[in-house]
Coordinates of C-alpha atoms and ligand atoms in Angstrom, one line a residue:
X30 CA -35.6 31.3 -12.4
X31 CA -34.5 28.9 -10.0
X32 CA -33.5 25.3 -11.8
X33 CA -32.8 22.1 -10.1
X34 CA -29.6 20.6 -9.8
X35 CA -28.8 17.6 -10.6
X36 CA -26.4 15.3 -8.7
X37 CA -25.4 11.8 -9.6
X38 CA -23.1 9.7 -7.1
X39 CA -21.7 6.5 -8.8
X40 CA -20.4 4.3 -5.8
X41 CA -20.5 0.7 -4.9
X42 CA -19.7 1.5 -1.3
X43 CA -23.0 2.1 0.4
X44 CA -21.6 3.8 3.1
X45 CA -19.4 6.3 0.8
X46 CA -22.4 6.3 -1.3
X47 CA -24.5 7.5 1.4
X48 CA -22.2 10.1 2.6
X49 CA -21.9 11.7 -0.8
X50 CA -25.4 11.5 -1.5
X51 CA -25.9 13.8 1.9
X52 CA -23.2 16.0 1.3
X53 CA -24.6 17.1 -2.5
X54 CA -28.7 17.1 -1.0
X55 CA -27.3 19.7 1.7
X56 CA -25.6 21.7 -0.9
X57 CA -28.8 22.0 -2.8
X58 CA -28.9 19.5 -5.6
X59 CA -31.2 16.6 -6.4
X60 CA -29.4 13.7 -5.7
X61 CA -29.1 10.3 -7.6
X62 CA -26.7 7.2 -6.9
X63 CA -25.4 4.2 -9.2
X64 CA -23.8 1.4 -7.6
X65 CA -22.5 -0.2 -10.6
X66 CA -20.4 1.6 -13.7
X67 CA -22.6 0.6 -16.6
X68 CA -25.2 2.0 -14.7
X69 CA -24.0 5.3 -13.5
X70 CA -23.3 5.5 -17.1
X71 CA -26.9 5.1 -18.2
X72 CA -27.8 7.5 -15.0
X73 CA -25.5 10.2 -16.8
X74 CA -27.1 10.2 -19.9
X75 CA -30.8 10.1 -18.8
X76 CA -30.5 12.3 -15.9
X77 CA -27.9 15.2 -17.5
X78 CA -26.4 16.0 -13.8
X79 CA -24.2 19.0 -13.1
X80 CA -22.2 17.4 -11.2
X81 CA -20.9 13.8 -10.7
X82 CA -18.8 11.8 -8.4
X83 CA -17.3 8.9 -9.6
X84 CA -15.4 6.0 -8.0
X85 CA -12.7 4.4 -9.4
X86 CA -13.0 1.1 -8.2
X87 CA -16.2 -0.1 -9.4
X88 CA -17.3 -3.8 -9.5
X89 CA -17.9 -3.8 -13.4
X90 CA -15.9 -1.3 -15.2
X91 CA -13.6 0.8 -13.7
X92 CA -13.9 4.5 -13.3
X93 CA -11.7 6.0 -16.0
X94 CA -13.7 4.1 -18.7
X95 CA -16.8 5.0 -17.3
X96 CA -15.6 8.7 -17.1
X97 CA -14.8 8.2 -20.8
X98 CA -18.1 7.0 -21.5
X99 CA -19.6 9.8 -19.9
X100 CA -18.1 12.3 -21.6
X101 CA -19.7 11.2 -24.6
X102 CA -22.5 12.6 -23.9
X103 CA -22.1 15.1 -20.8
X104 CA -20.5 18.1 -19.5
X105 CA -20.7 17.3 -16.0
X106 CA -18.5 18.4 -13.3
X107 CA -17.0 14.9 -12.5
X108 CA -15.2 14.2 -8.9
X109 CA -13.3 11.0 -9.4
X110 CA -12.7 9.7 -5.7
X111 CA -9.9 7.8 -5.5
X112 CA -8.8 4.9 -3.3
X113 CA -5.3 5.2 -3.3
X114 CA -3.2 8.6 -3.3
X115 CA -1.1 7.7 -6.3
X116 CA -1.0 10.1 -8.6
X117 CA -0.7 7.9 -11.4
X118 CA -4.5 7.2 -10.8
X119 CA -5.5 10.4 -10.7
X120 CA -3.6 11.8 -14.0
X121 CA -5.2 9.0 -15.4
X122 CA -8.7 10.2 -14.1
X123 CA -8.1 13.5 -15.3
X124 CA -6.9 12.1 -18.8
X125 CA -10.5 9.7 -18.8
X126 CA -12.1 13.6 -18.3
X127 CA -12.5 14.1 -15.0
X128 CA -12.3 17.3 -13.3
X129 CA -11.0 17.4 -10.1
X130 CA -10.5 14.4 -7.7
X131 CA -10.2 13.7 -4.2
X132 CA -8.7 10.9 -2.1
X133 CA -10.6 8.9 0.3
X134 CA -11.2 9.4 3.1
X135 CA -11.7 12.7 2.2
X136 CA -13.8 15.4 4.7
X137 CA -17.2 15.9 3.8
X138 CA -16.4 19.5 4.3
X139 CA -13.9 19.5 1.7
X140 CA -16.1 17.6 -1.1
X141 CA -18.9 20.5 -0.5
X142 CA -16.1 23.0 -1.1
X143 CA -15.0 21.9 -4.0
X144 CA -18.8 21.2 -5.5
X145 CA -19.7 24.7 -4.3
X146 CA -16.3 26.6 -6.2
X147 CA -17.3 24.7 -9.2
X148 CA -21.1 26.4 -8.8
X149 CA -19.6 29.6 -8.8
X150 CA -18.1 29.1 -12.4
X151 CA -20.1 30.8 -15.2
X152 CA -22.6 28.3 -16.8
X153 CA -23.5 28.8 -20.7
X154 CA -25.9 31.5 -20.8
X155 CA -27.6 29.7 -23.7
X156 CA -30.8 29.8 -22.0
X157 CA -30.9 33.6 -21.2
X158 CA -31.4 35.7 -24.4
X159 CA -29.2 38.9 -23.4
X160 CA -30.4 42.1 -24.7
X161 CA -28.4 43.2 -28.2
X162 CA -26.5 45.8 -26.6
X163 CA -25.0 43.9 -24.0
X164 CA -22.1 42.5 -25.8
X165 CA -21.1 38.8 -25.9
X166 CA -17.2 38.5 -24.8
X167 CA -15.9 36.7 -28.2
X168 CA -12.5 35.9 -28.8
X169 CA -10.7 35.2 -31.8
X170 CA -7.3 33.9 -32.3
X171 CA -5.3 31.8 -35.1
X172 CA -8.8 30.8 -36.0
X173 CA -10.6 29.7 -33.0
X174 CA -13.5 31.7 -31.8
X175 CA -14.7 31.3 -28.1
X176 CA -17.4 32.9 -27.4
X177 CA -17.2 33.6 -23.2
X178 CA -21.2 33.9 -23.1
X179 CA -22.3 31.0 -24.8
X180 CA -19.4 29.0 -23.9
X181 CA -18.5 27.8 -27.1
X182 CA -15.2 27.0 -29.2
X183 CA -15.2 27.3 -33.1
X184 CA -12.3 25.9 -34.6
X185 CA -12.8 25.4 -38.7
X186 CA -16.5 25.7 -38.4
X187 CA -17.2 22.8 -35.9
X188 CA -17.8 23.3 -32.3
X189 CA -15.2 21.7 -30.1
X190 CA -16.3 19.1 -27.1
X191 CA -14.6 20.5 -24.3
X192 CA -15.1 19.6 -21.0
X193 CA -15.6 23.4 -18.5
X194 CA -12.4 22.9 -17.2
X195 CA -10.7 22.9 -20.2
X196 CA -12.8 25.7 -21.2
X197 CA -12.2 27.6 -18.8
X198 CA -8.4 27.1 -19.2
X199 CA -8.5 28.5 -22.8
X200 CA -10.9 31.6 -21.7
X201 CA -8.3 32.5 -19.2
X202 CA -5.3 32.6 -21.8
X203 CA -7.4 34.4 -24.4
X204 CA -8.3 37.0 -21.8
X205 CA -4.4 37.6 -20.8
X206 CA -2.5 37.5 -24.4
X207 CA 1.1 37.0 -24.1
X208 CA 1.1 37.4 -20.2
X209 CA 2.4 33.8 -18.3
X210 CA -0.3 32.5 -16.3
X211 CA 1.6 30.0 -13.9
X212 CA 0.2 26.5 -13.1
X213 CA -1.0 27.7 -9.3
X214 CA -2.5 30.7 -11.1
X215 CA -4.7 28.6 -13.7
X216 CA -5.4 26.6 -10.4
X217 CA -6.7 29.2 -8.3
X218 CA -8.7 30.4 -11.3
X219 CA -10.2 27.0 -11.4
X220 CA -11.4 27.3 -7.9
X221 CA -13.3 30.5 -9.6
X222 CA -10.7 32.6 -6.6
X223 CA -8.5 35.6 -7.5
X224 CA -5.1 35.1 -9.0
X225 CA -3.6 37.2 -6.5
X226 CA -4.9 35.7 -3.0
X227 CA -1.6 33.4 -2.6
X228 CA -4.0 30.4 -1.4
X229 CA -2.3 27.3 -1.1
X230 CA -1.9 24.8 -4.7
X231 CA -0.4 21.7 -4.5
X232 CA 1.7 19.9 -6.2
X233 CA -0.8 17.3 -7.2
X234 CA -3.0 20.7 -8.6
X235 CA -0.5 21.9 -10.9
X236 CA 0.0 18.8 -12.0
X237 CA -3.7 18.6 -12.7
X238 CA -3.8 21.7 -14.7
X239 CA -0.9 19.9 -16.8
X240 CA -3.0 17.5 -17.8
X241 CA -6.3 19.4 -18.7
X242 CA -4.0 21.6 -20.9
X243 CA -2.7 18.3 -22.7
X244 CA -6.2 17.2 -23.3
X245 CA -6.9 21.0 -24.4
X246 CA -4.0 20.4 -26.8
X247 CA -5.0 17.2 -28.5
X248 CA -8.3 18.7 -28.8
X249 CA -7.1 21.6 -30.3
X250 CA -4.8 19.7 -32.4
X251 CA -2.3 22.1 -31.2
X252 CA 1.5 21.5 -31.5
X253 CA 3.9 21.5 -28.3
X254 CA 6.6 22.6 -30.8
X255 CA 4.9 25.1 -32.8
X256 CA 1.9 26.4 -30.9
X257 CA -1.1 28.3 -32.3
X258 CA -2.9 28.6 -29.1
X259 CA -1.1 26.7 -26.3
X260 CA 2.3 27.8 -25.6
X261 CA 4.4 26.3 -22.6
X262 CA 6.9 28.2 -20.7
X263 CA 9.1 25.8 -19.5
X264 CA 9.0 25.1 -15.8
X265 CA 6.8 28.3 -15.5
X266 CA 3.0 27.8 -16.7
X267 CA 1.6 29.1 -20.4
X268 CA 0.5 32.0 -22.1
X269 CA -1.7 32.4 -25.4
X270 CA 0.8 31.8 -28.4
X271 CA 1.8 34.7 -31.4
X272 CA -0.8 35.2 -33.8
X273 CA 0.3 33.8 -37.0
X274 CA 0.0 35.7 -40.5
X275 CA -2.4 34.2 -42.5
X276 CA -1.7 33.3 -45.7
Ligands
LIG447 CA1 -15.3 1.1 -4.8

């Protein structure tokens, strides 16, 4: 069962536009562009892309509040590109709900790798029934359930709206407990690689995995001081916090 991806480029430079567009058709996805934010907004919602790139400076709105409108409605993978290497931008990107980012001019070569690592993450496996033996990986702790097949988190009965990478933060504490995971660690896994390769995170990585987990927070409505799921180690990474007696 083969399906189609779906790629959406949202760019008002025709020349980026037409690069990106190339570099998602040769890794395999059906490409579509928006050279406006409102309308790479509609594209989002009609189309339901896997993955989107999204530049910042747009002649209409700008990227973070088109990223925010997008993730309304979508889970996609979102690539903000970014003009300028401040960081400020891109912790702002990754606060709006974007994923990862990259600063132009970027290589070709290292947009495809970063689209392809993202493919290698698990997908909710909604669509495939398993068989009843073949257990789904559920979670429980301080009353959140994640379920690692279906990709879901329960928290009080409602299903939370978190974006994969934030997901896929809070799967990888659940799976190690009270071990510290370190920023580069959470990076790597990110990059779907294996903890222990020692490949190269930047600065500018950690600090993205800072933000996703203060998003994760707030959607948790988890507290810095007394954590139920999140808990910092100070200049170090996080770990899954204590269970708590319930009362
Ligand atoms: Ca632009």
């Amino acid at each position: 069962m083969s399906e189609v991806r779906v790629g959406l480029v949202i760019e008002d430079d025709q020349d980026i536009r037409e690069l990106v567009r190339v570099v998602l058709s040769q890794a395999g996805f059906d490409v579509h562009t928006a050279s406006t934010g409102s309308a790479g907004v509609l594209s989002a919602r009609e189309l339901n892309p896997d993955v989107i790139t999204l530049d910042l400076g747009l002649p209409d709105i700008d990227g973070f509040e088109v990223a925010r409108q997008i993730r309304k409605s979508s889970d996609a993978y979102i690539i903000m590109l970014t003009a300028r290497a401040e960081e400020l931008d891109t912790l702002m990107g990754l606060e709006a709900g974007g994923d990862d980012y990259l600063t132009k001019p970027f290589r070709p070569r290292e947009l495809r790798a970063r689209v392809e690592a993202m493919m290698r993450r698990p997908r909710a496996s909604s669509d495939t029934r398993s068989a009843p033996d073949e257990a789904d990986p559920e979670m429980a702790h301080n009353g959140l359930s994640v379920s690692a097949g279906s990709r879901t988190a329960v928290l009080k009965g409602k299903e939370l709206k978190l974006t994969r990478t934030e997901f896929d933060l809070l799967l990888a504490l659940l799976e190690t407990g009270r071990i510290v995971r370190t920023k580069a660690d959470l990076a790597r896994r990110l990059r779907n690689e294996p903890y222990d390769v020692g490949s190269y995170v930047s600065d500018a990585d950690e600090r993205a995995v800072e933000v996703h987990m203060g998003n994760l927070r707030k959607k948790l409505g988890d507290s810095i001081q007394a954590p139920r799921w999140l808990e910092t180690v100070r200049g170090v990474g996080y770990r899954l916090a204590p269970p708590v007696q319930s009362n």
